[in-house]
Coordinates of C-alpha atoms in Angstrom, one line a residue:
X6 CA 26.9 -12.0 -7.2
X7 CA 26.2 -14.2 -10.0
X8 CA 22.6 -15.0 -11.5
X9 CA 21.2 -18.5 -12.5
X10 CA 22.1 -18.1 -15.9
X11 CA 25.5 -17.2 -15.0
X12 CA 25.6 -13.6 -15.5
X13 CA 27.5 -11.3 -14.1
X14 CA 24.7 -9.3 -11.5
X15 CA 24.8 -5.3 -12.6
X16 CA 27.0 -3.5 -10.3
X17 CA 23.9 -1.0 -9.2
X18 CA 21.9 -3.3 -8.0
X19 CA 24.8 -5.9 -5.9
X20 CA 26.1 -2.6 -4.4
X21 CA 23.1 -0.9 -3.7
X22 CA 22.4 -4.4 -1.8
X23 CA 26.1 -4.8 -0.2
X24 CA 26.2 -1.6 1.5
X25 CA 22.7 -2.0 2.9
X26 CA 23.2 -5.5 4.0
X27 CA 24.9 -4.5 7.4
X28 CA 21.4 -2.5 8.1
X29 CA 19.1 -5.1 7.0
X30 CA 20.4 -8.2 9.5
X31 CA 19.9 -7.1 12.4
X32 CA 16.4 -5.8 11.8
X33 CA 15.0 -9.3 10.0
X34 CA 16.2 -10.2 13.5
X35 CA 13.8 -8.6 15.0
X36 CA 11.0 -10.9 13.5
X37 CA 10.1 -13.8 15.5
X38 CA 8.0 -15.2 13.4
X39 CA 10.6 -15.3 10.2
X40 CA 13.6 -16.1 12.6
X41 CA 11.5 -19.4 14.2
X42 CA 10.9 -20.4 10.3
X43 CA 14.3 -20.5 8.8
X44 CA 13.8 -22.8 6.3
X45 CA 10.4 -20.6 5.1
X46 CA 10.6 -17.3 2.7
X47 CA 7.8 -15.1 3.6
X48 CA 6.9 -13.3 0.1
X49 CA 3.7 -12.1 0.7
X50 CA 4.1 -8.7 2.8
X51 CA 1.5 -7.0 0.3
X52 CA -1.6 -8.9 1.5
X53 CA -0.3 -8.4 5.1
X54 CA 3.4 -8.0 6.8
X55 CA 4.8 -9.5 9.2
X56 CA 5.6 -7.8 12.7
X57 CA 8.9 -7.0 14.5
X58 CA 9.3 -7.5 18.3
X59 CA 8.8 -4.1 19.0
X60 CA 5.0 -3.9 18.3
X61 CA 4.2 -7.6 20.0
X62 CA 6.0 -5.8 22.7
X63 CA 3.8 -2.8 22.7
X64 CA 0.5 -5.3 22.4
X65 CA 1.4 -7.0 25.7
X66 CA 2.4 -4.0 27.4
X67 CA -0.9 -2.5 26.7
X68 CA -2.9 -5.3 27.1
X69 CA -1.4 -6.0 30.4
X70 CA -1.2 -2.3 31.7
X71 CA -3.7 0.1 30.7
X72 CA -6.2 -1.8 28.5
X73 CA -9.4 -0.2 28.6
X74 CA -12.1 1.9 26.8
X75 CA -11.0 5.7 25.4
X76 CA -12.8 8.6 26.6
X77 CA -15.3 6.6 28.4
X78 CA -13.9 6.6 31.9
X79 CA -11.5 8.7 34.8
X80 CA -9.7 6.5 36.0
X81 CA -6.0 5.6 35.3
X82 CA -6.6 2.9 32.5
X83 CA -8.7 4.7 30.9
X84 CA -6.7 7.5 30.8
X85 CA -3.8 6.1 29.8
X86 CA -5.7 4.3 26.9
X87 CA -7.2 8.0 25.7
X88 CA -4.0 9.0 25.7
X89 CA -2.7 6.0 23.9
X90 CA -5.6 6.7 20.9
X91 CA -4.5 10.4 20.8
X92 CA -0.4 9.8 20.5
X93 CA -1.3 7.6 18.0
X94 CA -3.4 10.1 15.9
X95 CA -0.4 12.6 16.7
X96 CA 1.7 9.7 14.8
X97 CA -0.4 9.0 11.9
X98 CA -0.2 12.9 11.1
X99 CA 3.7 13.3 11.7
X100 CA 4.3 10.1 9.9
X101 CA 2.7 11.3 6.7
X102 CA 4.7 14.7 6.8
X103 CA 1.5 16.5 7.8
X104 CA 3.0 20.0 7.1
X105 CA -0.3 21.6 9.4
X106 CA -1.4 19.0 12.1
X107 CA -3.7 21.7 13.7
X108 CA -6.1 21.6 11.0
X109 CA -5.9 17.5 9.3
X110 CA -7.4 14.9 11.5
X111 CA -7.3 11.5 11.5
X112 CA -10.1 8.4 11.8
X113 CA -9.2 4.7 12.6
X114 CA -10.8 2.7 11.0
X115 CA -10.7 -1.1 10.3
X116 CA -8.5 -1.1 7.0
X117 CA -8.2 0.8 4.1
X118 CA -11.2 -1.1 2.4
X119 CA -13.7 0.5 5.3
X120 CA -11.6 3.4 5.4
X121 CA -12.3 4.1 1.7
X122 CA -15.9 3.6 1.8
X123 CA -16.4 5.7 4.6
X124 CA -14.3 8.8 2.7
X125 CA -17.5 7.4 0.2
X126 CA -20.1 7.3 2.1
X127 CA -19.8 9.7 4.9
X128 CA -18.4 12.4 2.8
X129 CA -18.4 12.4 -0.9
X130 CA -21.9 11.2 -1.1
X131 CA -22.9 14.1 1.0
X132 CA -21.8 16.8 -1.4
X133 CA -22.3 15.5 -5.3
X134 CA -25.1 17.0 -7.1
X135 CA -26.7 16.0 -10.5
X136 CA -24.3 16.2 -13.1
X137 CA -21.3 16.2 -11.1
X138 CA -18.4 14.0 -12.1
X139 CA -15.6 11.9 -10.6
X140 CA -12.5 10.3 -11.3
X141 CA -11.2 6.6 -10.0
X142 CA -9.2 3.9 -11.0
X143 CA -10.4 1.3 -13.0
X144 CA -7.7 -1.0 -13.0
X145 CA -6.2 -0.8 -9.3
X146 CA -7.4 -2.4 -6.5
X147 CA -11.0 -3.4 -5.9
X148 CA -11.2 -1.5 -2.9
X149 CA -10.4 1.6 -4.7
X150 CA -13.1 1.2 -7.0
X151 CA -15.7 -0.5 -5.4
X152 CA -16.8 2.5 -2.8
X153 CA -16.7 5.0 -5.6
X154 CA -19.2 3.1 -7.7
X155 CA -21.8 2.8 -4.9
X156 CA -22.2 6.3 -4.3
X157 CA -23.3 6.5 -7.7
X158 CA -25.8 4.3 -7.0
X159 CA -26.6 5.2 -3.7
X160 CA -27.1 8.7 -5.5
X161 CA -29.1 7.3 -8.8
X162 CA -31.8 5.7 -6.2
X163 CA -31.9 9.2 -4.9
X164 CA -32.3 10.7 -8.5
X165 CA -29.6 12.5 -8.5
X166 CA -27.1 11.3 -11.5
X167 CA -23.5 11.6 -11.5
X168 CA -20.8 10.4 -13.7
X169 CA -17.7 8.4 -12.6
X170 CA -14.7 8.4 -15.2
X171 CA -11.8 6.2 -15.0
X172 CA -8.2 7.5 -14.8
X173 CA -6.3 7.3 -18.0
X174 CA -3.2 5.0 -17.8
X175 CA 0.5 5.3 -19.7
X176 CA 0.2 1.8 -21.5
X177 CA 4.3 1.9 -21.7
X178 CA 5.0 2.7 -17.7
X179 CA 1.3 1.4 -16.4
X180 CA 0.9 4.5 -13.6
X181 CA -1.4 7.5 -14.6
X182 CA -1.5 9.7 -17.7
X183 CA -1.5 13.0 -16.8
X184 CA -2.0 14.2 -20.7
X185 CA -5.0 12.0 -21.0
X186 CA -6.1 13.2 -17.7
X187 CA -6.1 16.5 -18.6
X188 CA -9.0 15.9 -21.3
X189 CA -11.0 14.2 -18.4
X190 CA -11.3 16.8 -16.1
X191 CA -14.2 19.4 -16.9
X192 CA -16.0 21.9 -14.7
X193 CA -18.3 19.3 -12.8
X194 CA -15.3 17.5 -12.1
X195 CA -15.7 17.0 -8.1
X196 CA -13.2 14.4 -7.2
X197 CA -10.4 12.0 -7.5
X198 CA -9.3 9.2 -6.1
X199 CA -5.9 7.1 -6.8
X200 CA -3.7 4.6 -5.9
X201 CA 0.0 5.3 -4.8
X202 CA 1.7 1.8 -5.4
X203 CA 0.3 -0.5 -7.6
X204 CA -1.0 -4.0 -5.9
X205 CA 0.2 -5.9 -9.1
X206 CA 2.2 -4.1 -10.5
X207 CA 4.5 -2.0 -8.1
X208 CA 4.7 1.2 -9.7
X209 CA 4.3 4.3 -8.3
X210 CA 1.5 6.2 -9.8
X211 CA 2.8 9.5 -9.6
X212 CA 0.2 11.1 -8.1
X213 CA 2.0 14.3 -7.7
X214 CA 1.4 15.1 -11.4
X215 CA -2.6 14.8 -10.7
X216 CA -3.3 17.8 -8.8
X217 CA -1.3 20.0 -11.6
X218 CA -4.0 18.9 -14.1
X219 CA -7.3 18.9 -11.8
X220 CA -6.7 22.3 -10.0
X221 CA -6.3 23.1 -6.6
X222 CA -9.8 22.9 -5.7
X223 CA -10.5 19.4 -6.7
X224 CA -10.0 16.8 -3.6
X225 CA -7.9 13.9 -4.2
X226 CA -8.7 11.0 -1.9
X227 CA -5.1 8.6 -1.8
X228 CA -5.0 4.6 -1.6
X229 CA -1.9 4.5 0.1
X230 CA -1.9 0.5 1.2
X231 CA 0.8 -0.6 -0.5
X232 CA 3.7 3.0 0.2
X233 CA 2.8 3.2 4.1
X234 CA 5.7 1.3 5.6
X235 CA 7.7 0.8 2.2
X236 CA 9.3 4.2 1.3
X237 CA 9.3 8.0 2.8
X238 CA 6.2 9.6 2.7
X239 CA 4.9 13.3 2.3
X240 CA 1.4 14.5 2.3
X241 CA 3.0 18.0 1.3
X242 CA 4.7 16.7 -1.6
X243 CA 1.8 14.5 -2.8
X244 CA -0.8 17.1 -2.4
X245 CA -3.6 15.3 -1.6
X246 CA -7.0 15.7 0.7
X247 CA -7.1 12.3 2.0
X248 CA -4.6 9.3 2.9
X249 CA -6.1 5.8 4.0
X250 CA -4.2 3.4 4.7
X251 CA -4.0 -0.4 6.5
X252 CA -2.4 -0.9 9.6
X253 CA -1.6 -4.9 9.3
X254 CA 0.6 -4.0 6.2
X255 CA 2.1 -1.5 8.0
X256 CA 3.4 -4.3 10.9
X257 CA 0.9 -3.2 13.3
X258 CA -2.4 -5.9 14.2
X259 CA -5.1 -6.7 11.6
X260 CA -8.2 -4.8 11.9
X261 CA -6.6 -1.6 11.9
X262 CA -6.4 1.2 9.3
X263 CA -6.7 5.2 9.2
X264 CA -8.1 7.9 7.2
X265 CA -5.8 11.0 7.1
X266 CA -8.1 14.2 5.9
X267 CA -6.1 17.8 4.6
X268 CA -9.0 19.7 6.4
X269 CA -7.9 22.4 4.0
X270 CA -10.2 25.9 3.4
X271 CA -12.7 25.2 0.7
X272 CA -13.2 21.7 1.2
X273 CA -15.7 20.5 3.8
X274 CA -14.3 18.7 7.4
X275 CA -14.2 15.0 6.9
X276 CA -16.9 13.8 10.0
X277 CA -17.5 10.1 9.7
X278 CA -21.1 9.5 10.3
X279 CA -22.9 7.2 12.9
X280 CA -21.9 6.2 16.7
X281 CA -18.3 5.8 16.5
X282 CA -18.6 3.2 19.2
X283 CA -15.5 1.6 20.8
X284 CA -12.6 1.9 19.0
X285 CA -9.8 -0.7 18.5
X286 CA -7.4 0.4 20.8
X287 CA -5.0 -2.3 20.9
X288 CA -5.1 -2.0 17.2
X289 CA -4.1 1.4 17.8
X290 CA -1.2 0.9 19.6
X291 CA 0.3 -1.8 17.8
X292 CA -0.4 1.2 15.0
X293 CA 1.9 3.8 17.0
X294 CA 4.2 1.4 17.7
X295 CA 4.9 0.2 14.2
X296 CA 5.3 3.8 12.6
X297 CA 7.9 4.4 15.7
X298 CA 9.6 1.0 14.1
X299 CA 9.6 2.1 10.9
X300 CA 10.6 5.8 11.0
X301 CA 13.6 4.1 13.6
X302 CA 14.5 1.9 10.7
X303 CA 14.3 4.2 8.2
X304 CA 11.8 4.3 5.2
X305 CA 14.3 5.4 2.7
X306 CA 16.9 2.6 3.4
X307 CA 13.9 0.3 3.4
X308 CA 12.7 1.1 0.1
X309 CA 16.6 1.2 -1.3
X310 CA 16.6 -2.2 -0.4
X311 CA 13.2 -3.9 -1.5
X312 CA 13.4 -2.0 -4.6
X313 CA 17.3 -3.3 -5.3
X314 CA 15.6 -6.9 -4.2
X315 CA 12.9 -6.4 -6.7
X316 CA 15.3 -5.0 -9.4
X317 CA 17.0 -8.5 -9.2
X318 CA 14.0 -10.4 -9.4
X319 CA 12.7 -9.0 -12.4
X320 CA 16.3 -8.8 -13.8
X321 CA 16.6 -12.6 -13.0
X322 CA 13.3 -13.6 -14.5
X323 CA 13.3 -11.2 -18.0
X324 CA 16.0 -14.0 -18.6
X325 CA 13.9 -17.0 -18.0
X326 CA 12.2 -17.3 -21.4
X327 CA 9.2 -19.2 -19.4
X328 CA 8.2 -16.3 -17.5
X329 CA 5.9 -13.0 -18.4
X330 CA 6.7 -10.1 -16.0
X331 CA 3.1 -8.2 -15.6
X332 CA 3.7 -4.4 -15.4
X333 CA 6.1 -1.8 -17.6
X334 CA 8.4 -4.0 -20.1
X335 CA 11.2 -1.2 -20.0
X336 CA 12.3 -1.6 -16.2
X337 CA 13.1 -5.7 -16.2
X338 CA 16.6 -5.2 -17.2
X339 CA 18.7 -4.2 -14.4
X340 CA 20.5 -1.5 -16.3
X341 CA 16.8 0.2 -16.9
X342 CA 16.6 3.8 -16.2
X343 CA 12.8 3.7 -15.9
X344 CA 11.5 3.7 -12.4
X345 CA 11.7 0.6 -10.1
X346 CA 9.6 -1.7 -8.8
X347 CA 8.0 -0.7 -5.2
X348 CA 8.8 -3.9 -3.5
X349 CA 6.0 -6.2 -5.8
X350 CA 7.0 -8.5 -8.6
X351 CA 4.3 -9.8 -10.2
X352 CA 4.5 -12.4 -12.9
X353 CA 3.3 -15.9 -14.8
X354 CA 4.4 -19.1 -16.4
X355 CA 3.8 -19.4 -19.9
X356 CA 2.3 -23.4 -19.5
X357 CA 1.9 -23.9 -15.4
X358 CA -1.2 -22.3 -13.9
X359 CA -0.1 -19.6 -11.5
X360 CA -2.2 -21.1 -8.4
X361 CA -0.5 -24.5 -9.0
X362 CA 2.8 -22.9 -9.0
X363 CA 2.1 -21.2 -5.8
X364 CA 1.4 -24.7 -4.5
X365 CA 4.6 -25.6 -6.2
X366 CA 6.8 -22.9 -4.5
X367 CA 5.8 -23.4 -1.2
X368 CA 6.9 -27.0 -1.8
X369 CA 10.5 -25.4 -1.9
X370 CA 9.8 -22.7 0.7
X371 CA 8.5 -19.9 -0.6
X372 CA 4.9 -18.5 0.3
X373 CA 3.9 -16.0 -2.8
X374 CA 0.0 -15.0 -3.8
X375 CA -1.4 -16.7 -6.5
X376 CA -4.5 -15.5 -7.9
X377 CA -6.0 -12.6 -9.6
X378 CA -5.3 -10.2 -6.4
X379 CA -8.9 -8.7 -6.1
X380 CA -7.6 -6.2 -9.0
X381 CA -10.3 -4.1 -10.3
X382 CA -12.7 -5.0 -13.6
X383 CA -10.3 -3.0 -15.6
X384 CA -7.2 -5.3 -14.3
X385 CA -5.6 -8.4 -15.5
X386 CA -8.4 -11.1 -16.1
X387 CA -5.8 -14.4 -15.4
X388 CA -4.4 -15.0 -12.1
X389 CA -0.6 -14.5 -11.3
X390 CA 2.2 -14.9 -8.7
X391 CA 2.8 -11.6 -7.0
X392 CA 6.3 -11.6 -4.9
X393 CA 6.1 -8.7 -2.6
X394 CA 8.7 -8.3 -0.3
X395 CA 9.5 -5.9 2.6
X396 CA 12.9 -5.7 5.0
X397 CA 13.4 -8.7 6.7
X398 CA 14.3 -10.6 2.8
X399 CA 17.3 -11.3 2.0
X400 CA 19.1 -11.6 -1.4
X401 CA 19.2 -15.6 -0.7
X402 CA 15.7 -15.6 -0.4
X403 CA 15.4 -14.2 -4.3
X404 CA 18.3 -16.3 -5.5
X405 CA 16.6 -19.0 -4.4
X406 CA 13.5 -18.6 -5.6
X407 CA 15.4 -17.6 -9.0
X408 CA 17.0 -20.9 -8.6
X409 CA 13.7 -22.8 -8.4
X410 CA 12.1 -20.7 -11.3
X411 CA 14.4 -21.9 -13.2
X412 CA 14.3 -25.5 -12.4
X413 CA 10.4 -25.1 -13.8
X414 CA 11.2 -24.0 -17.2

């Protein structure tokens, strides 16, 4: 494979790509909606993904065979559909590598957004006292931030006074400092909340490294939006207390998201407050039947192959002198041996405002975000283009693109 300048491609990359290429085609077959477009490139899985047949199967089957209310009637639909809600509970948890389902549990909610503010509102808020502190990102996605900061106000009008701290970043790799972290943490230090993958940036925060500095007692609450769907995933390896997460970047419908809680001793049970209400059930199994699709497909070969495709991307435009790659500088090149991209390439050119050249590249078929990507006060002020890509892309679809980023210089 050659590049746009003419470059020989790095053999890691073209062979990581070759050998998956055999996997990939017949599962960006399953996508109706990609396979009817042909002449479209759908860049924008990190704002929503698209869905394969399997869960537009499992919608209409649902819909047209046991749709009803959960654990509000006996009869057959209504039995079927309870069932439905708790399978899908039973796949959120095995999904995540939930090493002691007896004891987690898990919420649906609408999204990660609601999700997050009701880990907020319903549970941190509830157990904060004057003078306690916490610890959130500043720089990550609004969501993230947003929920946190309201409890402290929520609180203040209460007149009780806490103090939220922002997560220390590695200005080099752009995911979290764990030195710098360790000066933050103090003995009213009550909670944490992170991000997995960056929405700009695509780099995995290493959150594993947090709970080594804040101690074993400290709950971490994880933004997991962007890794659900894109790479293996382990609650036991991450140690955290909570995992929310979207369902319609995970292939399954809009309006559907779930909050994953440890339950561990020592830390209170996560009870969302209020009438729960009727629940989105064919949310939910659109949910269950997108995890089934995913852990069929395989998470790791996914990620193998959206990080190779974003590998060549960034490789591709760190030689395009009109171009600024946002994120770590070290990782462009594609013989870097600092950690990949997770599947999001985010970037600007130097003269062209990015929202007119996301009105440019759909002009040549490609459908990319252009804006500032409701980062967090903290984040990157100007707007960019942010390529985020998941399984059914191919490595035309980034050669072209390539191609047409390099016509613009």
């Amino acid at each position: 494979m050659t590049d746009v300048a003419g470059t020989a491609e790095p053999a890691g990359i073209a062979d990581a790509l070759a050998e998956l290429c055999s996997w990939q085609r017949p599962l960006r077959a399953q996508f109706p909606i990609v396979v009817a477009n042909p002449g479209l490139a759908y860049l924008d899985s990190a704002a929503t993904a698209q869905k394969p047949q399997a869960v537009l199967d499992a919608v209409q089957r649902y819909l047209t065979t046991s749709n009803a209310n959960a654990g509000r009637g006996s009869y057959p639909w209504a039995n079927a559909t309870t069932a439905t809600v708790e399978r899908a509970r039973d796949r959120v948890k095995e999904f995540l590598g939930d090493p002691d389902p007896d004891r987690s549990g898990v919420h649906f909610t609408s999204g990660a957004s609601d999700g997050l503010r009701t880990v907020a509102r319903d549970w941190l808020a509830q157990r904060l006292m004057d003078g306690d502190e916490i610890l959130v990102p500043f720089a990550d996605h609004e969501a993230n931030l947003a929920p946190w900061l309201e409890v402290r106000e929520l609180l203040s009008r209460q007149g009780v006074g806490i103090r939220v701290r922002g997560l220390p970043y590695q200005e080099s790799s752009g995911d979290y400092d764990p030195a710098a972290l360790a000066a933050s943490v103090g003995p009213r230090t009550r909670f944490v909340a992170a991000t997995h993958v960056h929405h700009v940036y695509g780099v995995d925060m290493n959150v594993h490294r947090i709970r080594r500095v804040v101690g074993p007692s400290v709950p971490i609450c994880l933004d997991a939006a962007q890794s659900i769907g894109h790479l293996p995933f382990s609650v036991a390896e991450l140690d955290v207390d909570f995992v929310v997460f979207s369902g319609h970047k995970a292939m399954a419908l809009p309006g559907t998201g779930a909050v994953w809680a440890r339950g561990r001793p020592g830390v209170p049970p996560f009870r969302p407050g209020g009438w729960a209400g009727t629940p989105n059930t064919v949310g939910i199994a659109s949910l269950a039947a997108a995890l089934d699709w995913l852990d069929a497909a395989g998470t790791d070969r996914i990620e193998a192959w959206t990080v190779a495709l974003a590998a060549r991307l960034t490789d591709g435009l760190s030689r395009l002198d009109a171009y600024e790659v946002l994120g770590c500088r070290s990782s462009l090149a594609a013989g870097s041996e600092v950690q990949r991209r997770r599947s999001i390439v985010t970037f600007r050119h130097r003269e062209i405002p990015s929202r007119d050249l996301g009105f440019i590249l759909y002009g040549h078929g490609f459908m990319v975000r252009s804006d500032s990507h409701c980062q967090a006060g903290a984040g990157e002020s100007d707007g960019s283009v942010r390529v985020s890509l998941h399984v059914h892309n191919t490595c035309e679809e980034i050669e072209g693109l390539l191609t047409t980023l390099s016509s613009l210089q």
